[in-house]
Short mmCIF file of C-alpha atoms and ligand atoms in Angstrom, two decimals:
data_model
loop_
_atom_site.label_atom_id
_atom_site.label_comp_id
_atom_site.label_asym_id
_atom_site.label_seq_id
_atom_site.Cartn_x
_atom_site.Cartn_y
_atom_site.Cartn_z
CA MET A 1 2.00 31.24 -33.58
CA PRO A 2 4.94 29.46 -31.92
CA LYS A 3 4.50 25.79 -31.22
CA PRO A 4 3.08 24.92 -27.81
CA LYS A 5 5.62 23.56 -25.37
CA VAL A 6 5.54 20.09 -23.82
CA PHE A 7 7.72 19.09 -20.91
CA ALA A 8 8.33 15.35 -20.38
CA THR A 9 9.48 14.31 -16.92
CA ARG A 10 11.50 11.36 -18.28
CA LYS A 11 12.85 9.83 -21.49
CA LEU A 12 10.48 7.34 -23.07
CA PRO A 13 11.10 4.39 -25.41
CA GLY A 14 10.27 4.62 -29.11
CA ASN A 15 10.12 7.72 -31.29
CA VAL A 16 7.48 9.60 -29.32
CA PHE A 17 9.47 12.83 -29.07
CA GLU A 18 10.22 12.89 -32.78
CA ARG A 19 6.54 12.43 -33.53
CA LEU A 20 5.62 15.20 -31.14
CA SER A 21 8.17 17.67 -32.45
CA GLU A 22 6.01 18.35 -35.50
CA TYR A 23 3.39 19.87 -33.18
CA TYR A 24 5.31 20.81 -30.05
CA GLU A 25 8.51 22.28 -28.81
CA VAL A 26 9.71 19.33 -26.71
CA GLU A 27 11.78 19.46 -23.55
CA VAL A 28 12.77 16.22 -21.84
CA TRP A 29 14.07 15.92 -18.29
CA PRO A 30 17.47 14.32 -18.80
CA GLU A 31 17.79 12.44 -15.48
CA TYR A 32 16.82 8.87 -14.65
CA THR A 33 15.17 10.14 -11.46
CA ALA A 34 12.10 12.38 -11.28
CA PRO A 35 12.46 16.17 -11.33
CA PRO A 36 12.13 17.52 -7.77
CA TYR A 37 8.67 18.92 -7.03
CA GLU A 38 9.89 22.55 -7.04
CA VAL A 39 11.51 22.05 -10.44
CA LEU A 40 8.37 20.40 -11.78
CA ILE A 41 6.31 23.40 -10.64
CA GLU A 42 8.64 25.75 -12.52
CA LYS A 43 8.58 23.58 -15.64
CA ALA A 44 4.79 23.29 -15.50
CA LYS A 45 4.45 27.08 -15.36
CA GLN A 46 6.44 27.36 -18.58
CA SER A 47 4.61 24.55 -20.41
CA ASP A 48 1.38 24.09 -22.32
CA ALA A 49 1.51 20.32 -21.87
CA LEU A 50 3.16 17.83 -19.55
CA ILE A 51 4.09 14.18 -19.98
CA THR A 52 4.07 12.65 -16.52
CA LEU A 53 4.67 9.38 -14.70
CA LEU A 54 3.21 7.88 -11.54
CA THR A 55 6.18 9.25 -9.62
CA ASP A 56 5.34 12.86 -10.49
CA LYS A 57 3.03 14.49 -8.02
CA ILE A 58 0.52 16.56 -9.98
CA ASP A 59 -1.44 18.11 -7.15
CA CYS A 60 -3.78 21.09 -7.13
CA ASN A 61 -1.03 23.44 -6.02
CA LEU A 62 1.00 22.58 -9.11
CA LEU A 63 -1.98 22.69 -11.45
CA GLU A 64 -3.11 26.07 -10.12
CA SER A 65 0.31 27.65 -10.26
CA ALA A 66 0.68 26.46 -13.86
CA GLN A 67 -2.34 28.50 -14.95
CA PRO A 68 -3.22 29.99 -17.30
CA ARG A 69 -0.72 28.21 -19.55
CA LEU A 70 -0.95 24.48 -18.80
CA ARG A 71 -3.75 22.78 -20.74
CA ILE A 72 -3.06 19.06 -20.80
CA VAL A 73 -1.31 16.39 -18.73
CA SER A 74 -0.58 13.22 -20.66
CA GLN A 75 0.15 10.49 -18.15
CA TYR A 76 2.42 7.61 -19.17
CA ALA A 77 0.48 4.97 -17.13
CA VAL A 78 -2.98 3.51 -16.88
CA GLY A 79 -3.32 4.59 -13.24
CA TYR A 80 -3.47 8.28 -12.34
CA ASP A 81 -3.66 8.36 -8.56
CA ASN A 82 -0.72 10.82 -8.60
CA ILE A 83 -2.91 13.45 -10.30
CA ASP A 84 -5.62 15.57 -8.67
CA ILE A 85 -8.26 14.90 -11.33
CA GLU A 86 -11.00 16.95 -9.73
CA CYS A 87 -8.77 20.00 -9.57
CA ALA A 88 -7.58 19.50 -13.16
CA THR A 89 -11.17 19.33 -14.38
CA ARG A 90 -12.13 22.47 -12.51
CA LEU A 91 -9.19 24.33 -14.06
CA GLY A 92 -9.96 23.02 -17.54
CA VAL A 93 -6.80 20.91 -17.72
CA TYR A 94 -7.17 17.74 -19.79
CA VAL A 95 -5.76 14.51 -18.31
CA THR A 96 -5.10 11.42 -20.43
CA ASN A 97 -3.76 7.96 -19.57
CA THR A 98 -2.64 4.84 -21.45
CA PRO A 99 -5.30 2.16 -20.86
CA GLY A 100 -5.60 -1.17 -22.61
CA VAL A 101 -2.06 -1.58 -23.93
CA LEU A 102 -0.59 -2.74 -20.64
CA THR A 103 -3.34 -5.21 -19.78
CA ASP A 104 -1.59 -8.32 -21.12
CA ALA A 105 1.87 -7.41 -19.85
CA THR A 106 0.48 -6.83 -16.35
CA ALA A 107 -1.58 -10.03 -16.42
CA ASP A 108 1.53 -11.93 -17.55
CA LEU A 109 3.57 -10.52 -14.69
CA THR A 110 0.78 -11.43 -12.29
CA TRP A 111 1.05 -15.03 -13.45
CA ALA A 112 4.83 -14.95 -13.21
CA LEU A 113 4.41 -13.87 -9.58
CA ILE A 114 1.71 -16.45 -8.84
CA MET A 115 3.97 -19.21 -10.16
CA ALA A 116 7.07 -17.77 -8.49
CA ILE A 117 5.54 -17.61 -5.02
CA THR A 118 3.63 -20.89 -5.11
CA ARG A 119 6.53 -22.90 -6.59
CA ARG A 120 9.19 -21.05 -4.58
CA ILE A 121 11.18 -20.08 -7.66
CA VAL A 122 13.16 -17.30 -5.99
CA GLU A 123 14.05 -19.44 -2.99
CA ALA A 124 15.02 -22.26 -5.34
CA ASP A 125 17.25 -19.99 -7.40
CA LYS A 126 18.99 -18.80 -4.24
CA PHE A 127 19.37 -22.41 -3.12
CA VAL A 128 21.26 -23.24 -6.30
CA ARG A 129 23.39 -20.10 -6.54
CA SER A 130 24.40 -19.98 -2.89
CA GLY A 131 25.86 -23.47 -3.18
CA GLU A 132 23.40 -24.81 -0.64
CA TRP A 133 22.16 -27.42 -3.09
CA TYR A 134 25.70 -28.48 -3.88
CA ARG A 135 26.63 -28.66 -0.22
CA SER A 136 23.49 -30.63 0.62
CA GLY A 137 25.06 -33.54 -1.19
CA THR A 138 21.76 -34.65 -2.65
CA GLY A 139 20.59 -34.32 -6.23
CA TRP A 140 16.87 -34.97 -6.17
CA HIS A 141 15.18 -35.14 -2.79
CA PRO A 142 11.56 -36.04 -2.04
CA MET A 143 11.21 -33.15 0.41
CA MET A 144 13.25 -30.45 -1.27
CA LEU A 145 11.49 -27.09 -1.82
CA LEU A 146 7.96 -28.41 -1.94
CA GLY A 147 5.44 -25.83 -3.08
CA PHE A 148 1.75 -25.40 -3.65
CA GLU A 149 0.06 -26.75 -6.76
CA ILE A 150 -2.36 -24.29 -8.29
CA THR A 151 -4.05 -26.51 -10.87
CA GLY A 152 -7.66 -27.02 -9.84
CA LYS A 153 -7.46 -24.55 -6.96
CA THR A 154 -9.47 -21.36 -6.43
CA LEU A 155 -8.30 -18.02 -7.75
CA GLY A 156 -9.83 -14.92 -6.15
CA ILE A 157 -9.62 -11.74 -8.18
CA ILE A 158 -10.24 -8.40 -6.51
CA GLY A 159 -11.01 -5.81 -9.19
CA MET A 160 -12.35 -7.28 -12.43
CA GLY A 161 -11.37 -4.56 -14.89
CA ARG A 162 -9.34 -5.21 -18.03
CA ILE A 163 -6.34 -6.54 -16.12
CA GLY A 164 -8.37 -8.68 -13.71
CA ARG A 165 -10.18 -10.24 -16.66
CA ALA A 166 -6.92 -10.96 -18.49
CA VAL A 167 -5.65 -12.71 -15.36
CA ALA A 168 -8.86 -14.76 -15.27
CA GLN A 169 -8.47 -15.79 -18.92
CA ARG A 170 -5.00 -17.11 -18.20
CA ALA A 171 -6.30 -19.13 -15.23
CA LYS A 172 -8.28 -21.37 -17.56
CA GLY A 173 -5.14 -23.25 -18.53
CA PHE A 174 -4.72 -24.17 -14.88
CA ARG A 175 -8.33 -25.35 -14.64
CA MET A 176 -8.89 -23.07 -11.67
CA ARG A 177 -12.18 -22.09 -10.14
CA ILE A 178 -12.40 -18.32 -10.50
CA ILE A 179 -14.22 -16.11 -8.05
CA TYR A 180 -14.13 -12.33 -8.13
CA TYR A 181 -15.13 -9.30 -6.19
CA ASP A 182 -15.58 -5.83 -7.65
CA LYS A 183 -17.67 -2.78 -6.91
CA TYR A 184 -19.39 -3.50 -10.23
CA ARG A 185 -20.59 -6.92 -11.30
CA LEU A 186 -19.75 -8.01 -14.84
CA PRO A 187 -22.52 -8.69 -17.37
CA GLU A 188 -23.63 -12.34 -17.18
CA GLU A 189 -22.30 -13.06 -20.69
CA MET A 190 -18.85 -11.97 -19.70
CA GLU A 191 -18.93 -13.95 -16.45
CA LYS A 192 -19.83 -17.04 -18.44
CA GLU A 193 -17.10 -16.50 -20.97
CA LEU A 194 -14.52 -16.10 -18.21
CA GLY A 195 -15.99 -18.83 -16.07
CA ALA A 196 -15.93 -16.39 -13.17
CA GLU A 197 -18.33 -16.30 -10.27
CA TYR A 198 -19.21 -13.07 -8.46
CA VAL A 199 -18.85 -13.23 -4.67
CA ASP A 200 -18.62 -10.74 -1.83
CA LEU A 201 -15.19 -9.85 -0.44
CA GLU A 202 -15.72 -11.95 2.67
CA THR A 203 -16.38 -15.10 0.62
CA LEU A 204 -13.44 -14.39 -1.65
CA LEU A 205 -11.09 -14.01 1.31
CA ARG A 206 -12.28 -17.25 2.89
CA GLU A 207 -12.36 -19.43 -0.23
CA ALA A 208 -9.49 -18.37 -2.47
CA ASP A 209 -6.15 -20.19 -2.55
CA VAL A 210 -4.55 -17.34 -4.47
CA ILE A 211 -5.83 -13.78 -4.22
CA SER A 212 -4.76 -11.29 -6.86
CA ILE A 213 -5.51 -7.57 -6.64
CA HIS A 214 -6.35 -5.44 -9.71
CA THR A 215 -8.16 -2.39 -8.40
CA PRO A 216 -7.16 1.21 -8.93
CA LEU A 217 -6.13 3.15 -5.84
CA THR A 218 -9.05 5.26 -4.63
CA PRO A 219 -10.19 6.39 -1.18
CA GLU A 220 -12.38 3.25 -1.15
CA THR A 221 -9.58 0.81 -1.97
CA TYR A 222 -6.96 2.40 0.31
CA HIS A 223 -5.91 -0.33 2.82
CA MET A 224 -8.83 -2.51 1.74
CA ILE A 225 -6.66 -5.48 2.71
CA GLY A 226 -5.70 -5.08 6.36
CA GLU A 227 -5.44 -7.20 9.47
CA GLU A 228 -9.12 -8.13 9.51
CA GLN A 229 -9.09 -9.28 5.87
CA LEU A 230 -5.77 -11.14 6.15
CA LYS A 231 -7.10 -13.07 9.14
CA LYS A 232 -10.01 -14.32 7.06
CA MET A 233 -7.74 -15.82 4.40
CA LYS A 234 -6.76 -19.48 4.42
CA LYS A 235 -3.48 -20.27 6.16
CA THR A 236 -2.38 -21.90 2.92
CA ALA A 237 -3.33 -18.95 0.70
CA TYR A 238 -1.15 -16.51 -1.21
CA LEU A 239 -1.67 -12.80 -1.84
CA VAL A 240 -0.46 -11.20 -5.07
CA ASN A 241 -0.49 -7.47 -5.76
CA THR A 242 0.35 -5.83 -9.07
CA SER A 243 -2.04 -2.87 -8.65
CA ARG A 244 -1.09 -0.25 -6.08
CA GLY A 245 0.86 -0.73 -2.86
CA LYS A 246 -1.53 1.35 -0.78
CA VAL A 247 -4.40 -1.10 -1.40
CA ILE A 248 -2.71 -3.30 1.24
CA ASP A 249 -1.88 -2.25 4.78
CA THR A 250 1.79 -3.29 4.64
CA GLU A 251 2.29 -3.40 8.38
CA ALA A 252 -0.58 -5.85 8.70
CA LEU A 253 0.78 -7.91 5.82
CA VAL A 254 4.23 -8.18 7.40
CA LYS A 255 2.57 -9.41 10.58
CA ALA A 256 0.48 -11.92 8.62
CA LEU A 257 3.55 -13.27 6.83
CA LYS A 258 5.68 -13.46 9.97
CA GLU A 259 2.99 -15.11 12.04
CA LYS A 260 1.94 -17.38 9.15
CA TRP A 261 -1.71 -16.31 8.95
CA ILE A 262 -1.17 -16.80 5.21
CA ALA A 263 1.38 -18.80 3.24
CA GLY A 264 3.01 -16.02 1.26
CA ALA A 265 2.80 -12.90 -0.85
CA ALA A 266 4.16 -11.68 -4.16
CA LEU A 267 4.29 -7.94 -4.58
CA ASP A 268 5.14 -5.71 -7.52
CA VAL A 269 3.93 -2.51 -5.84
CA PHE A 270 4.54 -0.92 -2.44
CA GLU A 271 3.21 1.86 -0.26
CA GLU A 272 6.56 3.63 -0.66
CA GLU A 273 8.51 3.09 -3.86
CA PRO A 274 11.32 2.23 -3.96
CA ILE A 275 11.12 0.23 -0.72
CA SER A 276 14.24 0.19 1.41
CA PRO A 277 16.43 -2.93 1.42
CA ASP A 278 15.97 -2.81 5.20
CA HIS A 279 12.20 -3.12 4.92
CA PRO A 280 10.90 -6.10 6.95
CA LEU A 281 9.37 -7.57 3.76
CA THR A 282 12.87 -8.09 2.34
CA LYS A 283 13.79 -10.28 5.32
CA LEU A 284 11.08 -12.87 4.69
CA ASP A 285 11.42 -16.02 2.60
CA ASN A 286 7.71 -16.35 1.90
CA VAL A 287 7.57 -13.27 -0.29
CA VAL A 288 8.59 -12.43 -3.84
CA LEU A 289 9.32 -8.79 -4.56
CA THR A 290 9.61 -7.02 -7.92
CA PRO A 291 10.12 -3.26 -8.53
CA HIS A 292 6.79 -2.19 -10.13
CA ILE A 293 7.42 -3.84 -13.50
CA GLY A 294 3.85 -4.82 -14.42
CA SER A 295 3.97 -3.02 -17.76
CA ALA A 296 7.72 -3.42 -18.29
CA THR A 297 7.99 -5.03 -21.71
CA TRP A 298 9.47 -3.27 -24.74
CA GLU A 299 6.24 -3.83 -26.63
CA THR A 300 3.98 -2.35 -23.98
CA ARG A 301 6.18 0.55 -22.96
CA THR A 302 6.51 1.55 -26.62
CA ARG A 303 2.74 1.35 -27.16
CA MET A 304 2.18 3.43 -24.02
CA ALA A 305 4.47 6.11 -25.47
CA ASP A 306 2.53 6.01 -28.74
CA ILE A 307 -0.71 6.67 -26.86
CA VAL A 308 0.87 9.59 -25.02
CA ALA A 309 1.83 11.05 -28.42
CA GLU A 310 -1.59 10.37 -29.97
CA ASN A 311 -3.36 12.15 -27.12
CA LEU A 312 -1.10 15.19 -27.34
CA ILE A 313 -1.30 15.38 -31.12
CA ALA A 314 -5.09 15.13 -31.11
CA PHE A 315 -5.26 17.88 -28.50
CA ALA A 316 -2.92 20.12 -30.51
CA LYS A 317 -5.25 19.69 -33.50
CA GLY A 318 -8.21 20.77 -31.37
CA GLU A 319 -9.61 17.23 -31.15
CA VAL A 320 -10.74 15.32 -28.08
CA PRO A 321 -7.79 13.13 -26.99
CA PRO A 322 -8.62 9.42 -27.54
CA THR A 323 -8.02 8.32 -23.95
CA LEU A 324 -9.25 11.30 -22.00
CA VAL A 325 -9.68 10.55 -18.29
CA ASN A 326 -11.66 13.57 -17.09
CA LYS A 327 -14.44 13.78 -19.67
CA ASP A 328 -16.18 16.53 -17.66
CA VAL A 329 -13.37 18.87 -18.69
CA LEU A 330 -15.08 19.11 -22.08
CA LYS A 331 -17.74 21.26 -20.40
CA VAL A 332 -15.08 23.59 -19.02
CA ARG A 333 -12.89 24.17 -22.06
CA SER A 334 -12.68 22.84 -25.60
CA PRO A 335 -9.55 20.95 -26.65
CA GLY A 336 -6.65 22.80 -28.25
CA PHE A 337 -4.30 25.67 -27.46
CA LYS A 338 -6.25 28.54 -29.03
C1 GLV B 401 1.41 1.36 -13.81
O1 GLV B 401 1.38 1.04 -12.64
C2 GLV B 401 0.36 2.07 -14.46
O2 GLV B 401 -0.61 2.51 -13.84
O3 GLV B 401 0.50 2.24 -15.70
C1 GLV B 402 -6.66 -1.36 -16.42
O1 GLV B 402 -6.33 -1.41 -17.61
C2 GLV B 402 -7.88 -1.99 -15.87
O2 GLV B 402 -8.96 -1.48 -16.17
O3 GLV B 402 -7.77 -3.01 -15.15
#
């Protein structure tokens, strides 16, 4: 039997393709940008497996047209809101993700953003580089670039999964009060260990000095932070988002930032990525913007690639992939290419 074919929509760090070549015929999209949807459909039709990213739209149309050949989609991300999971399950297509290994990197970036926005790091850097500091004629000034001190303040975490909890752990060093809101409450033991107190969303919005979002994107979390929620926040509070752009209603956020309902925002994710340099968010000083780099460390991106390989290799051997997303697919078809 010839080896099954896997198509990867982008190059990945590490030796993932070498590892896979023992089990698969590997084709890798050579461009830095995503394959156009029509190309992806054609590639999917000719593949037994796909390696995909958040930027690849794996909808039901694609999954259906790739039948009967396509059996597994191995997503290089923890989130999978770009994939129609229900449709995949119905068709017997396995979907895997890369959970766990990007938790610390994303929590670290969250803290980098919290510090950057509250201590005005980006503004301060611009102040130095632009020569404004030099021209001001003053070295140290009592009123220069004053920020917000987070030690002892209240951190509100929306979404207390692995990443939310890792953010909470890091807050201990800042002696913060931690409140959280999630659809599911944590076991009491875990709350104690984290020093986190469960509250409803309303209370979190009203009491937190920094709000950080760590939910997946689902129909329930779509635009969960809009005008009404932003108006409940403290005028001195900051909003940080490293989850998914669509959790926040961007138009409402721009309004909130312009009209100073809140003090600022730091965003790693956007409703449309990449956002245009003409986007109103880019014109505001009270925001810090990064290009979806939550998991962007060499260590994490390499480990994510390893998990992609491990899932595909397990599947090729007829085993259940270790980080299978749609477990119900097991009832539809057993793993493997036979
Ligand atoms: C990144 O956003 C991911 O879901 O892995
Ligand atoms: C992702 O790893 C999460 O569960 O927060």
